[in-house]
CSV table of C-alpha atoms in Angstrom, one decimal:
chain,number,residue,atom,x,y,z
A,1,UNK,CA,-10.5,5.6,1.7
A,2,UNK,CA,-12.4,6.2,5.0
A,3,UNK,CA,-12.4,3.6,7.9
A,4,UNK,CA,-16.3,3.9,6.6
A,5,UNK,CA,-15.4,2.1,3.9
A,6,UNK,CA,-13.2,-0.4,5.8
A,7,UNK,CA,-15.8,-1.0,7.9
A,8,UNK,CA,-18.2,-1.8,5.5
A,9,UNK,CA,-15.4,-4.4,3.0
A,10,UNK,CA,-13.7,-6.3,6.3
A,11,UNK,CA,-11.2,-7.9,3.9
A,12,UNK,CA,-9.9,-5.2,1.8
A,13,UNK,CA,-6.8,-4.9,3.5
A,14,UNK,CA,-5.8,-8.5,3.7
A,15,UNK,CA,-6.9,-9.4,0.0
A,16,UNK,CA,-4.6,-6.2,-0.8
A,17,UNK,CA,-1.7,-7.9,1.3
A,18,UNK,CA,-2.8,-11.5,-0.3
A,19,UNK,CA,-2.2,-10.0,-3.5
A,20,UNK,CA,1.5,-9.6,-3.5
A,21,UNK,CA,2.1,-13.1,-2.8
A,22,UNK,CA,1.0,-13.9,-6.5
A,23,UNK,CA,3.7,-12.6,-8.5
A,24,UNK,CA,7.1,-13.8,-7.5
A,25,UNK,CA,9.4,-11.2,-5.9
A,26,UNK,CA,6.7,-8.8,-5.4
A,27,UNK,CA,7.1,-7.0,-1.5
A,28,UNK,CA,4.4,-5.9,1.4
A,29,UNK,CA,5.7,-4.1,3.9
A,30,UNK,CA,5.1,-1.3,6.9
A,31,UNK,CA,6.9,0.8,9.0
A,32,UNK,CA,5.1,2.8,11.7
A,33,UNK,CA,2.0,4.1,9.4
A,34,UNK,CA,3.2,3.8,6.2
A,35,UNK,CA,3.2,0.5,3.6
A,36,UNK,CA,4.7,0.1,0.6
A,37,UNK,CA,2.8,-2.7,-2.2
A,38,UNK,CA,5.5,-2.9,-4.8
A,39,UNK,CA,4.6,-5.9,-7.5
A,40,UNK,CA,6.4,-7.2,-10.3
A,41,UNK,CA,9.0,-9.4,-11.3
A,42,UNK,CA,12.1,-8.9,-11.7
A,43,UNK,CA,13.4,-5.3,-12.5
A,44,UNK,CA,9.7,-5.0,-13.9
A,45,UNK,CA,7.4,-3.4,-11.7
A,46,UNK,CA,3.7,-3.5,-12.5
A,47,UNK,CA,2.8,-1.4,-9.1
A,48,UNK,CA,3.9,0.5,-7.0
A,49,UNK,CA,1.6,1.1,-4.2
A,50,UNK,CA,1.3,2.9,-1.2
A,51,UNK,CA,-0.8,3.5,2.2
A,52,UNK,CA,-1.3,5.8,5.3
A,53,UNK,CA,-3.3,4.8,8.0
A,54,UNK,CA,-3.9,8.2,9.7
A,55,UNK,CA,-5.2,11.2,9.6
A,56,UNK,CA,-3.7,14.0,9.7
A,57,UNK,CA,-5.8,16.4,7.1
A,58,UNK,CA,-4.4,16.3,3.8
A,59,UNK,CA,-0.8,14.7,3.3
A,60,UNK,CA,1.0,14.0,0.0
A,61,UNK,CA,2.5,10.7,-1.0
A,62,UNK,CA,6.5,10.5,-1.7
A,63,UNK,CA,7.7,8.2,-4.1
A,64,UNK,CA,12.0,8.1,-3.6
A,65,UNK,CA,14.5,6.4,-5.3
A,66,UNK,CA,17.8,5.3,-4.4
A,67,UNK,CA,17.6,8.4,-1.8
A,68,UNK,CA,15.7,11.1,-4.0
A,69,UNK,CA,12.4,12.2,-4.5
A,70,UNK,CA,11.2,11.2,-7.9
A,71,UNK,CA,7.6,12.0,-7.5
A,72,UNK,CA,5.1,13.8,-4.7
A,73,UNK,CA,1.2,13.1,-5.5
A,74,UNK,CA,-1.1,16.1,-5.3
A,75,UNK,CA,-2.8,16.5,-1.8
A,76,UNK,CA,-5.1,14.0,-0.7
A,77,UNK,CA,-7.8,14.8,2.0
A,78,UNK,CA,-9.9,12.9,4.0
A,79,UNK,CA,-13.7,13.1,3.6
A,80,UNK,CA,-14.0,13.6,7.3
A,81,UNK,CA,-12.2,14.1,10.8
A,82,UNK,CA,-12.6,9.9,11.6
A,83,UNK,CA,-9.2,8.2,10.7
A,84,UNK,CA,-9.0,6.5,7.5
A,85,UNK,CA,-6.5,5.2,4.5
A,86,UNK,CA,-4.3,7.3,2.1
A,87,UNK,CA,-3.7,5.2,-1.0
A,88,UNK,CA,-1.9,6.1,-3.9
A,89,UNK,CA,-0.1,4.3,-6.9
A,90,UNK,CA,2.7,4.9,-9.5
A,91,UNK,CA,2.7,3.3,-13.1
A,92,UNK,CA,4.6,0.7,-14.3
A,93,UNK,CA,8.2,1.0,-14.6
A,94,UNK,CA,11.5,-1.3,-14.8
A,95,UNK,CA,14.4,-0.8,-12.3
A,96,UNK,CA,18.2,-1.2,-12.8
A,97,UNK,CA,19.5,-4.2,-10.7
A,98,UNK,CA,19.4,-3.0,-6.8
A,99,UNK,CA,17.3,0.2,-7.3
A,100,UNK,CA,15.7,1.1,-3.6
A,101,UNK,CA,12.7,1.9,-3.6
A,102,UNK,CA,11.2,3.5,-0.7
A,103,UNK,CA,7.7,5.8,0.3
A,104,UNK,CA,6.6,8.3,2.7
A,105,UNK,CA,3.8,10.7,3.3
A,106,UNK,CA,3.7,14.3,4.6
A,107,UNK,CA,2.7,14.3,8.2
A,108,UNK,CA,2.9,10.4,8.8
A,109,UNK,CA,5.2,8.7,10.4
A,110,UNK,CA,6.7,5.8,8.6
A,111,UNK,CA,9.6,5.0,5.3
A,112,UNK,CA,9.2,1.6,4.0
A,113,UNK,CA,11.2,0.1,1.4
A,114,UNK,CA,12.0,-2.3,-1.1
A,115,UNK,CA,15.0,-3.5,-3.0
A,116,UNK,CA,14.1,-4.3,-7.2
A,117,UNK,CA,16.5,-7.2,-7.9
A,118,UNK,CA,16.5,-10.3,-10.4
C-alpha cells in the first residue's frame, strides 16, 4: 500500500498493531524496516503477517523457520517512486513447541521474529 493510502486512513497502522493485543500470545514487532504481525494462540497461528516500510522497487517477502526459508512471495512493486508499505500474509498454520519464526524482505533492512510457544 502507498503512503497515498496512509495518508488518506491515519489509523491503519495502529488499529493493525491494536489488533494483536486481542488474541492472547499473539506478537507485533520491528526491527529496522521490517515487522512481523504473527496471531494466534498457542502453537495455532491464524496469521502471519508481514510489513516493509520502504521502497526500494520491487522486493519479495521471506517467510523463515527455525533458520530456513519456507516460503518467498512473488515480487511486489510499488505503484509509484513515493515510499510506501509492503504487506504480505501466510495462511494459517500450527507450530511445534519453540518454532522461530522470523521475516525479511529483499532489499530492506530488517529480521524480526517471534517464538510459537504454549
Amino acid at each position: 500500500m502507498s503512503n497515498d493510502y496512509l495518508q488518506t486512513h491515519p489509523g491503519f497502522l495502529e488499529a493493525q498493531a491494536k489488533s494483536v493485543g486481542i488474541e492472547p500470545q499473539s506478537h507485533f514487532g520491528c526491527n529496522a524496516q521490517v515487522c512481523i504481525d504473527v496471531q494466534g494462540t498457542g502453537l495455532k497461528v491464524n496469521q502471519w503477517n508481514t510489513t516493509a516500510n520502504a521502497n526500494v522497487g520491487c522486493s519479495q517477502a521471506k517467510y523463515v523457520r527455525n533458520s530456513n526459508q519456507v516460503f518467498e512471495s512473488a515480487p511486489i512493486c510499488p505503484p509509484n517512486d513515493n515510499p510506501g508499505v509492503y504487506y504480505y500474509t501466510n495462511p494459517e498454520t500450527t507450530y511445534p513447541q519453540n518454532t522461530k519464526l522470523c521475516n525479511a524482505w529483499t532489499r530492506i533492512t530488517g529480521y524480526p521474529c517471534a517464538t510459537v510457544h504454549r
